[in-house]
C-alpha positions as protocol buffer text, in pm:
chain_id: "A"
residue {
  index: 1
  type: UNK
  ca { x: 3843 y: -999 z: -2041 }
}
residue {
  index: 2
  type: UNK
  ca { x: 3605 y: -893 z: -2326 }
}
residue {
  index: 3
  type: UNK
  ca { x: 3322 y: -1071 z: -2149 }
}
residue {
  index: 4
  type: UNK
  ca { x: 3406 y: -930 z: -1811 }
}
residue {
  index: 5
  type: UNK
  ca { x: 3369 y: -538 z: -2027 }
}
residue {
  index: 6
  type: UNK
  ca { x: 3054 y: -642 z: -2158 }
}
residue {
  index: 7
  type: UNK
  ca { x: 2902 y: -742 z: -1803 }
}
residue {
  index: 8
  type: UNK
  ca { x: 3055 y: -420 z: -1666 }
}
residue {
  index: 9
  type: UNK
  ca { x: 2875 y: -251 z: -1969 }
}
residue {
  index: 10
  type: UNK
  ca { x: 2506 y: -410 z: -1939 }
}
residue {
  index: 11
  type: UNK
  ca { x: 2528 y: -342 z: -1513 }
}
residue {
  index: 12
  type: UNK
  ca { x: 2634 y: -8 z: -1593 }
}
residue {
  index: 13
  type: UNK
  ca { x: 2335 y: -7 z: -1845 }
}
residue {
  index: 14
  type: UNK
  ca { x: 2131 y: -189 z: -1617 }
}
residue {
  index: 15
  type: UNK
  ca { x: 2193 y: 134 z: -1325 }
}
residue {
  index: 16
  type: UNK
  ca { x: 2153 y: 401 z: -1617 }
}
residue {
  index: 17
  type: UNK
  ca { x: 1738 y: 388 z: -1620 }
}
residue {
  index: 18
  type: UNK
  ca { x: 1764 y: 323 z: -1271 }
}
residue {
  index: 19
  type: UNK
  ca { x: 1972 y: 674 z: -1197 }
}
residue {
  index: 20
  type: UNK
  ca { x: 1742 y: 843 z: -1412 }
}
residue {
  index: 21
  type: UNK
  ca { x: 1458 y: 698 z: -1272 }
}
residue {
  index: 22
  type: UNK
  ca { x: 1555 y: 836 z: -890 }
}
residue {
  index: 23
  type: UNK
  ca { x: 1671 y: 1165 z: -1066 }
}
residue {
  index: 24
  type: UNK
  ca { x: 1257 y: 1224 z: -1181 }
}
residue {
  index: 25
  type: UNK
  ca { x: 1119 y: 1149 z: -851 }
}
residue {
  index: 26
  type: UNK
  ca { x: 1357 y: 1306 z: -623 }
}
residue {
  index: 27
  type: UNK
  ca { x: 1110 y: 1637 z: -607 }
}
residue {
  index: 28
  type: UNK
  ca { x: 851 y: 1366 z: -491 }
}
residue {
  index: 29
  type: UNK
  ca { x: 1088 y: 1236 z: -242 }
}
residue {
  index: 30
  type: UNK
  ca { x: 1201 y: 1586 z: -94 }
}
residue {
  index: 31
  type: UNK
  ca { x: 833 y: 1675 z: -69 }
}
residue {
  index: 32
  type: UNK
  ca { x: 785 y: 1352 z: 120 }
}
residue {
  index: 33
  type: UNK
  ca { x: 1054 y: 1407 z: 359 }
}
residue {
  index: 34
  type: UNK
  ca { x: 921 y: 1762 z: 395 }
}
residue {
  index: 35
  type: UNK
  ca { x: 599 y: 1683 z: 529 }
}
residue {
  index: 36
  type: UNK
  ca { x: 779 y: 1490 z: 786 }
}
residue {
  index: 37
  type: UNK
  ca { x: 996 y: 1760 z: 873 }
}
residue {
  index: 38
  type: UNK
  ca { x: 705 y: 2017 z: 910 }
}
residue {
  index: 39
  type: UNK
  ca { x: 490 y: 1801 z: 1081 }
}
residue {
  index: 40
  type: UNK
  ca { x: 742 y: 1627 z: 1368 }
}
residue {
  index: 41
  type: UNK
  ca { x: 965 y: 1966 z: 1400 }
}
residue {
  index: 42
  type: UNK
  ca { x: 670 y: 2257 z: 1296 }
}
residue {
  index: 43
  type: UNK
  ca { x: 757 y: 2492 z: 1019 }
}
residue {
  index: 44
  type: UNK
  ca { x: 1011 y: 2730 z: 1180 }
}
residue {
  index: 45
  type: UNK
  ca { x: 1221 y: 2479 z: 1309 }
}
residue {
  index: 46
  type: UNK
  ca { x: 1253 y: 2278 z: 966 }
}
residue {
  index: 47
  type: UNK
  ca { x: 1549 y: 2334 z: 804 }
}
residue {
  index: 48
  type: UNK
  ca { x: 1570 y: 2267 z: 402 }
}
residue {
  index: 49
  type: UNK
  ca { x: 1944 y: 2078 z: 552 }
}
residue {
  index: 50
  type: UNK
  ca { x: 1687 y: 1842 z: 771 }
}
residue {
  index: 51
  type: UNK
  ca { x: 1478 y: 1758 z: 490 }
}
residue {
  index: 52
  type: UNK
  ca { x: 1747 y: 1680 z: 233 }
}
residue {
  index: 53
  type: UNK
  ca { x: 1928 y: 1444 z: 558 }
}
residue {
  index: 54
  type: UNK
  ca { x: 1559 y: 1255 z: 581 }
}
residue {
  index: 55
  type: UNK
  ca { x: 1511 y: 1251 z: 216 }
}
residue {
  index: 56
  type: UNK
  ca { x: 1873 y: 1112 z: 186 }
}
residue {
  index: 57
  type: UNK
  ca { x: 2037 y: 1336 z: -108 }
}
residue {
  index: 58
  type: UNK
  ca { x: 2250 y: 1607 z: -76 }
}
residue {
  index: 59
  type: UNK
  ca { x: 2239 y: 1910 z: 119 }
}
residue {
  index: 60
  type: UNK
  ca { x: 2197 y: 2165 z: -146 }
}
residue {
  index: 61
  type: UNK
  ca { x: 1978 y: 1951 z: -416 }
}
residue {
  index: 62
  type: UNK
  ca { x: 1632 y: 2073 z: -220 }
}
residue {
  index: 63
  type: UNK
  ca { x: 1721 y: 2454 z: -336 }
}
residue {
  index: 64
  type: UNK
  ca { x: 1755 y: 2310 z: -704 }
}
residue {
  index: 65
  type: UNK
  ca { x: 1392 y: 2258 z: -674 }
}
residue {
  index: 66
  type: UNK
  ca { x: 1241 y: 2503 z: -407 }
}
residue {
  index: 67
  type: UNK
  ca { x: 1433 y: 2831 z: -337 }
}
residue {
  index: 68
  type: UNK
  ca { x: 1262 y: 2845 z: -42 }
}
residue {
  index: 69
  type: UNK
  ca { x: 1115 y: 2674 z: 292 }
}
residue {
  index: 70
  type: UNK
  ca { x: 777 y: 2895 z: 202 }
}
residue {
  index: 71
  type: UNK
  ca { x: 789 y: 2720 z: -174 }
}
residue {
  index: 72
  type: UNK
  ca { x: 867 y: 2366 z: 0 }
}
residue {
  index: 73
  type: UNK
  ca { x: 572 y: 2429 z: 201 }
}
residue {
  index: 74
  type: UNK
  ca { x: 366 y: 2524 z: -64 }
}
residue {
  index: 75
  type: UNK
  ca { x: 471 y: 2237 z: -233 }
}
residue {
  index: 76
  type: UNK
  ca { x: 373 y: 1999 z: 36 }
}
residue {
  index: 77
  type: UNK
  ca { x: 17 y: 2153 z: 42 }
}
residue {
  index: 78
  type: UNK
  ca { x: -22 y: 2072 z: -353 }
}
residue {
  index: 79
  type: UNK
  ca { x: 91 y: 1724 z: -291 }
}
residue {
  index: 80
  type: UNK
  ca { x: -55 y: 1626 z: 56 }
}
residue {
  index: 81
  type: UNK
  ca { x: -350 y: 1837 z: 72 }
}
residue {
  index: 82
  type: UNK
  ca { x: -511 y: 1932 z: -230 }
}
residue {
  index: 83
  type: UNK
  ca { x: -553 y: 1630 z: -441 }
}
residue {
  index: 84
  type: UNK
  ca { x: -782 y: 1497 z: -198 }
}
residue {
  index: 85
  type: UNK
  ca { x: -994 y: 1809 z: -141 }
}
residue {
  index: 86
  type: UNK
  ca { x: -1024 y: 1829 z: -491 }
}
residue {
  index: 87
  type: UNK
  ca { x: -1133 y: 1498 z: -573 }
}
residue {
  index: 88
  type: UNK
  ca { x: -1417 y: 1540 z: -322 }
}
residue {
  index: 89
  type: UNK
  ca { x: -1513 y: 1905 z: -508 }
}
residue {
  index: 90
  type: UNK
  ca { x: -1581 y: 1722 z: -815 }
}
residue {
  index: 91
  type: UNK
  ca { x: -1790 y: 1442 z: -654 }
}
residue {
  index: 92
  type: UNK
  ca { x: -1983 y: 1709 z: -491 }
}
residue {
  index: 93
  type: UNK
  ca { x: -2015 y: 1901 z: -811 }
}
residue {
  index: 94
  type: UNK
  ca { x: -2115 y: 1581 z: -1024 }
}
residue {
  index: 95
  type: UNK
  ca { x: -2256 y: 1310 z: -784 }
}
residue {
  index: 96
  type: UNK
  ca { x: -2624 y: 1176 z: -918 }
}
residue {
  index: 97
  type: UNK
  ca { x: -2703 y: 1091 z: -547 }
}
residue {
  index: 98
  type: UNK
  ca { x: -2910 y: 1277 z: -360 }
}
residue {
  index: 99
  type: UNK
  ca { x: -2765 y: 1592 z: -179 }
}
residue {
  index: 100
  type: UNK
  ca { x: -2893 y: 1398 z: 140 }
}
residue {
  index: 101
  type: UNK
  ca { x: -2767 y: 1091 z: 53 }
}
residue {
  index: 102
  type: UNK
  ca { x: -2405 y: 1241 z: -59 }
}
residue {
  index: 103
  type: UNK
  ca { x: -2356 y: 1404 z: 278 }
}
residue {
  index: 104
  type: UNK
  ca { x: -2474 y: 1064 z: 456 }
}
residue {
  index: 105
  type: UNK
  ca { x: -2253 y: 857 z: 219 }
}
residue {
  index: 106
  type: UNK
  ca { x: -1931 y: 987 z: 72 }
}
residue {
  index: 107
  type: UNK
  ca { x: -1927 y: 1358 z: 216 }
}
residue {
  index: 108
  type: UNK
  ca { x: -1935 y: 1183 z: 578 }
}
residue {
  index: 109
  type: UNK
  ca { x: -1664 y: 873 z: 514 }
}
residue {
  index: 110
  type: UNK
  ca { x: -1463 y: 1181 z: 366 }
}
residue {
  index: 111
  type: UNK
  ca { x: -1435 y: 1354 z: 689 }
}
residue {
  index: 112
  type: UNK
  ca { x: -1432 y: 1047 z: 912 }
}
residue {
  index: 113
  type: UNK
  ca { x: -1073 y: 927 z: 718 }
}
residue {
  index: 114
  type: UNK
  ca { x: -924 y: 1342 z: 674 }
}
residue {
  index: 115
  type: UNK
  ca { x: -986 y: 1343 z: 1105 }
}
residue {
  index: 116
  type: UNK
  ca { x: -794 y: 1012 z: 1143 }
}
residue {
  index: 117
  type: UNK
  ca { x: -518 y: 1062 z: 841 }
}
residue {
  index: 118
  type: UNK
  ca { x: -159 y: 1260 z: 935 }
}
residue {
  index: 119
  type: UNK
  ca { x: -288 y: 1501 z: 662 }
}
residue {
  index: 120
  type: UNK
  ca { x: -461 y: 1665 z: 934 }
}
residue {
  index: 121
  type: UNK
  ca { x: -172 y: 1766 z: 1102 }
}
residue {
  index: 122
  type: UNK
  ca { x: -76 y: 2035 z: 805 }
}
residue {
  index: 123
  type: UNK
  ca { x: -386 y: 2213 z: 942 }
}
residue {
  index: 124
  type: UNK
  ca { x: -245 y: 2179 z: 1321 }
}
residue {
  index: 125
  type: UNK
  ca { x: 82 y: 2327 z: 1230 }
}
residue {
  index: 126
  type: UNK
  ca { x: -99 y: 2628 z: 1093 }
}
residue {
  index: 127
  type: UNK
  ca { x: -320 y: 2677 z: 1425 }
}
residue {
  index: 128
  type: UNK
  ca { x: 39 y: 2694 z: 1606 }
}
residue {
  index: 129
  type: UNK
  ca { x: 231 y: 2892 z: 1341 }
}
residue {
  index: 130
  type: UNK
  ca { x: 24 y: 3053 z: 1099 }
}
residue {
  index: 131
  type: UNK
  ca { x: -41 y: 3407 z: 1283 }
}
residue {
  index: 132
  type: UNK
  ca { x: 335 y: 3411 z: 1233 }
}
residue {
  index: 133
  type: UNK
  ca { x: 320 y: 3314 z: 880 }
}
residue {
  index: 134
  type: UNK
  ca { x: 15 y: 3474 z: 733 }
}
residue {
  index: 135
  type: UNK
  ca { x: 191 y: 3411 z: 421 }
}
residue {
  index: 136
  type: UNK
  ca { x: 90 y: 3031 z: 435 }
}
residue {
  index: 137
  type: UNK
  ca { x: -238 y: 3046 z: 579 }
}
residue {
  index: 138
  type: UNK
  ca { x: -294 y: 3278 z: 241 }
}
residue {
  index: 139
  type: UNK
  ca { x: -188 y: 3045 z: 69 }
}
residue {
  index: 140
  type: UNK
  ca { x: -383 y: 2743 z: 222 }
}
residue {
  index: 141
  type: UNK
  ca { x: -699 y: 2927 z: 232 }
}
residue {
  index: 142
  type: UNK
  ca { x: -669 y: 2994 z: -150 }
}
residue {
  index: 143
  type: UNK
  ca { x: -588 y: 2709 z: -225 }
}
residue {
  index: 144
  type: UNK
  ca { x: -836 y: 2499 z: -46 }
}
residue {
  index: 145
  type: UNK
  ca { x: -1049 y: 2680 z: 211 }
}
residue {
  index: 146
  type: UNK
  ca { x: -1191 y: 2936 z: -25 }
}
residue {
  index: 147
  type: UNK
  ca { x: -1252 y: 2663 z: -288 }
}
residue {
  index: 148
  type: UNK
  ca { x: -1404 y: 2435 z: -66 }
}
residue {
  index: 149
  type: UNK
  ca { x: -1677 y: 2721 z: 88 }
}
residue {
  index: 150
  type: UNK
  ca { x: -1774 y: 2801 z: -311 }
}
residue {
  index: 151
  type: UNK
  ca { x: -1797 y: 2445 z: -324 }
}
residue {
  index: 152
  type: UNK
  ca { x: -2048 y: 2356 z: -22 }
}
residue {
  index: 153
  type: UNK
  ca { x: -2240 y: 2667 z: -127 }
}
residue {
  index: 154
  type: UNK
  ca { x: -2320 y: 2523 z: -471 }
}
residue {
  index: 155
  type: UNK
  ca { x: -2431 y: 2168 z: -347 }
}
residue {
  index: 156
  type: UNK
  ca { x: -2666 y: 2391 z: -53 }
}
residue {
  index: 157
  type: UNK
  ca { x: -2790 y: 2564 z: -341 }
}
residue {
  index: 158
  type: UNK
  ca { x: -2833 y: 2245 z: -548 }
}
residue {
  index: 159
  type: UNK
  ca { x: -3035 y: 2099 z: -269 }
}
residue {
  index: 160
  type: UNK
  ca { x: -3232 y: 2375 z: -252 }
}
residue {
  index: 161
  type: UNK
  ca { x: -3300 y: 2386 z: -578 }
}
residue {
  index: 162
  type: UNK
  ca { x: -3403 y: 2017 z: -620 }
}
residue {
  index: 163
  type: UNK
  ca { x: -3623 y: 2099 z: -328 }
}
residue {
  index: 164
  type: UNK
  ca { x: -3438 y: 1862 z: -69 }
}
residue {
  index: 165
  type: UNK
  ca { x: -3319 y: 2161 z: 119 }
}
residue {
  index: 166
  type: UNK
  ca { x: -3529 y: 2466 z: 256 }
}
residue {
  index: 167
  type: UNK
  ca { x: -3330 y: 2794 z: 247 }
}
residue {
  index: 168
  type: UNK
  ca { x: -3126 y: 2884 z: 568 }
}
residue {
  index: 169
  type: UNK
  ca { x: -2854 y: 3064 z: 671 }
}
residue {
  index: 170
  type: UNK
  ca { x: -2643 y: 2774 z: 619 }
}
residue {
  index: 171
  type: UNK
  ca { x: -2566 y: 2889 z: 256 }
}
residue {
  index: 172
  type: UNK
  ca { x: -2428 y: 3189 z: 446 }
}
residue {
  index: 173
  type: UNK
  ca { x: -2219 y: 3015 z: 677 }
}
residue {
  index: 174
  type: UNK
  ca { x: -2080 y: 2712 z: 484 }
}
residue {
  index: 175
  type: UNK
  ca { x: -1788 y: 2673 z: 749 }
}
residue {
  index: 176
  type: UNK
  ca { x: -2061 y: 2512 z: 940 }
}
residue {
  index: 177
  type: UNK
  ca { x: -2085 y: 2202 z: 733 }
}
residue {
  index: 178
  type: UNK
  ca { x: -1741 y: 2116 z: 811 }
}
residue {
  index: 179
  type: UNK
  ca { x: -1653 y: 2255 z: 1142 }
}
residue {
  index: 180
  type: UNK
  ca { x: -1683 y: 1969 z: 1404 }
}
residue {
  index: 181
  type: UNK
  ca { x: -1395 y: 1805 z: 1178 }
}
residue {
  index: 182
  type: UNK
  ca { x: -1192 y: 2121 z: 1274 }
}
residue {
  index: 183
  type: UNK
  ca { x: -1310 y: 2062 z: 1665 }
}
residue {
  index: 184
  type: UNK
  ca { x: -1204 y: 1689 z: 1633 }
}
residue {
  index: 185
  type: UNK
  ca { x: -864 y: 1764 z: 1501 }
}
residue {
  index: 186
  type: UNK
  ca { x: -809 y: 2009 z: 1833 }
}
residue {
  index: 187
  type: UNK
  ca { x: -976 y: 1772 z: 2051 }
}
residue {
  index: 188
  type: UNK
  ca { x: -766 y: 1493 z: 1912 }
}
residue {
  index: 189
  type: UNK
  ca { x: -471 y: 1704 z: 1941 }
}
residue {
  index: 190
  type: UNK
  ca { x: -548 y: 1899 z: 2319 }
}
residue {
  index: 191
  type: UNK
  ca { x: -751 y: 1683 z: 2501 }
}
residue {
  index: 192
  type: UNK
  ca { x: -800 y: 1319 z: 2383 }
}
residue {
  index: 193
  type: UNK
  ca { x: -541 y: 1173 z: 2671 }
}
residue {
  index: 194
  type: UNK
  ca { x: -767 y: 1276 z: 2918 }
}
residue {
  index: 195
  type: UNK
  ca { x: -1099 y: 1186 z: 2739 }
}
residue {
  index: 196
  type: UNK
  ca { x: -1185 y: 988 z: 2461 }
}
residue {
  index: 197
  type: UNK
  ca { x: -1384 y: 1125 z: 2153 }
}
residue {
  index: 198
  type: UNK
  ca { x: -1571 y: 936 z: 1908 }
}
residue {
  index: 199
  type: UNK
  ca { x: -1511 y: 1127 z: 1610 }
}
residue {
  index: 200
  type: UNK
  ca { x: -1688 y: 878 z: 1384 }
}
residue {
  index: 201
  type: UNK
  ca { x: -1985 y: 902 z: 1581 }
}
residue {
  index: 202
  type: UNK
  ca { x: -1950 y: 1267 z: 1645 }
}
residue {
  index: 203
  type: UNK
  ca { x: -1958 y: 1360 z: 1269 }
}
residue {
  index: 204
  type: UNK
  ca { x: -2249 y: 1119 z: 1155 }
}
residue {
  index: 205
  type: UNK
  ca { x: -2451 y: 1275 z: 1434 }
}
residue {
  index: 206
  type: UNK
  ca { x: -2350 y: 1687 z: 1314 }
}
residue {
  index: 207
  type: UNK
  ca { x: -2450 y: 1537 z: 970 }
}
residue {
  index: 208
  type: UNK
  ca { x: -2774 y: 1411 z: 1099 }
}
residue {
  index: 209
  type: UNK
  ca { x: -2852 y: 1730 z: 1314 }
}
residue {
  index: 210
  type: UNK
  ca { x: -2759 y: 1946 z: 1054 }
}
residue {
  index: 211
  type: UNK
  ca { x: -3076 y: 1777 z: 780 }
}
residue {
  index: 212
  type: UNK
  ca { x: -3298 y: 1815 z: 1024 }
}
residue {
  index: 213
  type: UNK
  ca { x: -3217 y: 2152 z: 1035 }
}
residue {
  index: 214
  type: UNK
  ca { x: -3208 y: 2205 z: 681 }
}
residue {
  index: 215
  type: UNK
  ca { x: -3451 y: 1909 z: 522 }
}
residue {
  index: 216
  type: UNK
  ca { x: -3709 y: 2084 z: 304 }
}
residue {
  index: 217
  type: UNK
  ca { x: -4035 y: 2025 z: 446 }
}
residue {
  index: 218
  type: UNK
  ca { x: -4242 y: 1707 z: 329 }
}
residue {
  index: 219
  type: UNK
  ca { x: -3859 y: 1586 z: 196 }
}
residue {
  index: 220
  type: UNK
  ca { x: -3832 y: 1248 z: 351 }
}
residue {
  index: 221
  type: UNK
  ca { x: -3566 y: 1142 z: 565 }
}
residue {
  index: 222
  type: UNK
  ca { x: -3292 y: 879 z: 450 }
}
residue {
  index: 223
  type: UNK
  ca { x: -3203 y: 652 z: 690 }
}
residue {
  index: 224
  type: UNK
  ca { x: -2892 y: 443 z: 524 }
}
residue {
  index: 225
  type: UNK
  ca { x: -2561 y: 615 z: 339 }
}
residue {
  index: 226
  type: UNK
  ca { x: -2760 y: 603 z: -12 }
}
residue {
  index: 227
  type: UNK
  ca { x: -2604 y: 316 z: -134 }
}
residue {
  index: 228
  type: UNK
  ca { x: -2228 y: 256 z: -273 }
}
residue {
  index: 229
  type: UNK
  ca { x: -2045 y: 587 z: -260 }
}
């Protein structure tokens, strides 16, 4: 009898860490399940209900955490979204490569995997929804757009400085760096079952067109990445 207690009281143990453990990453799960939610249903038609049913816990635990479907969302940006934007930010704002080499090398692979990644499809619920939610597309913008045009804008100006880049309006327009990514993601989204784009080759080739443009004059073209990323 005693040593059926104790082996009651070491399984019981044995489930105490691991109740705790699900307890600290249950955010992390509901913010999981809420991506899925937003980006199979859209944002209007998610219910914080659905999301607690796909992240399997109660019905009422999400509102412990988020008091709202705009602070779920929000949440799902942070998670999803950011990190990776950010992470490329500091490369940009750090590398030792050159500014061509970057944008051959990492700046390009960085693009190639956001087109092809579900991550992308954050951005195509907020080219359905967001003129009804300008409250998110605020949100997203300040949180990555905004940070990501300062960003380009330094490493033009960087170039320039370092005398790989001529000055152009380019500086002006940084939304041009990135904007055949956007096209890919509606192609990909509109018009891909009825032709096929190559958004690798697509991207490589803006990158390649946009040095020309922008190569300082007597700055010599790379031909490869630039070595390891």
């Amino acid at each position: 009898m005693a040593e059926t207690k104790r082996a009651a009281g070491k399984r019981n143990g044995e489930a105490a860490p691991r109740k705790r453990e699900r307890k600290d990453t249950r955010p992390q799960e509901i913010v999981a399940a809420a991506f899925e939610e937003f980006v199979s249903h859209g944002y209007a038609a998610t219910r914080l209900e659905d999301v607690a049913a796909r992240a399997r816990v109660s019905k009422g635990l999400p509102y412990l955490y988020f008091k709202t479907k705009e602070e779920l969302f929000k949440a799902v940006v942070r998670s999803v979204i950011s990190p990776i934007f950010d992470a490329m930010r500091e490369r940009m704002l750090t590398t030792e490569m050159s500014c061509e080499a970057f944008l051959k090398g990492p700046f390009l692979a960085f693009m190639q995997e956001l087109v092809a990644s579900r991550r992308v499809l954050i951005a195509r619920l907020l080219i359905a929804e967001g003129p009804k939610h300008p409250e998110l597309t605020k949100f997203y913008y300040e949180q990555v757009i905004a940070k990501g045009r300062e960003t380009i804008q330094a490493f033009i100006d960087r170039g320039i400085a370092r005398g790989e880049f001529k000055p152009t309006p380019l500086r002006d327009f940084p939304q041009l760096v990135i904007a055949p990514a956007l096209m890919a993601v509606i192609w990909r989204t509109l018009f891909e079952r009825h032709h096929h784009l190559d958004t690798d080759a697509l991207l490589a080739t803006h990158i390649d067109l946009l040095l020309d443009a922008i190569r300082a004059p007597g700055a010599a073209a790379q031909t490869d990445g630039g070595g390891a990323p």
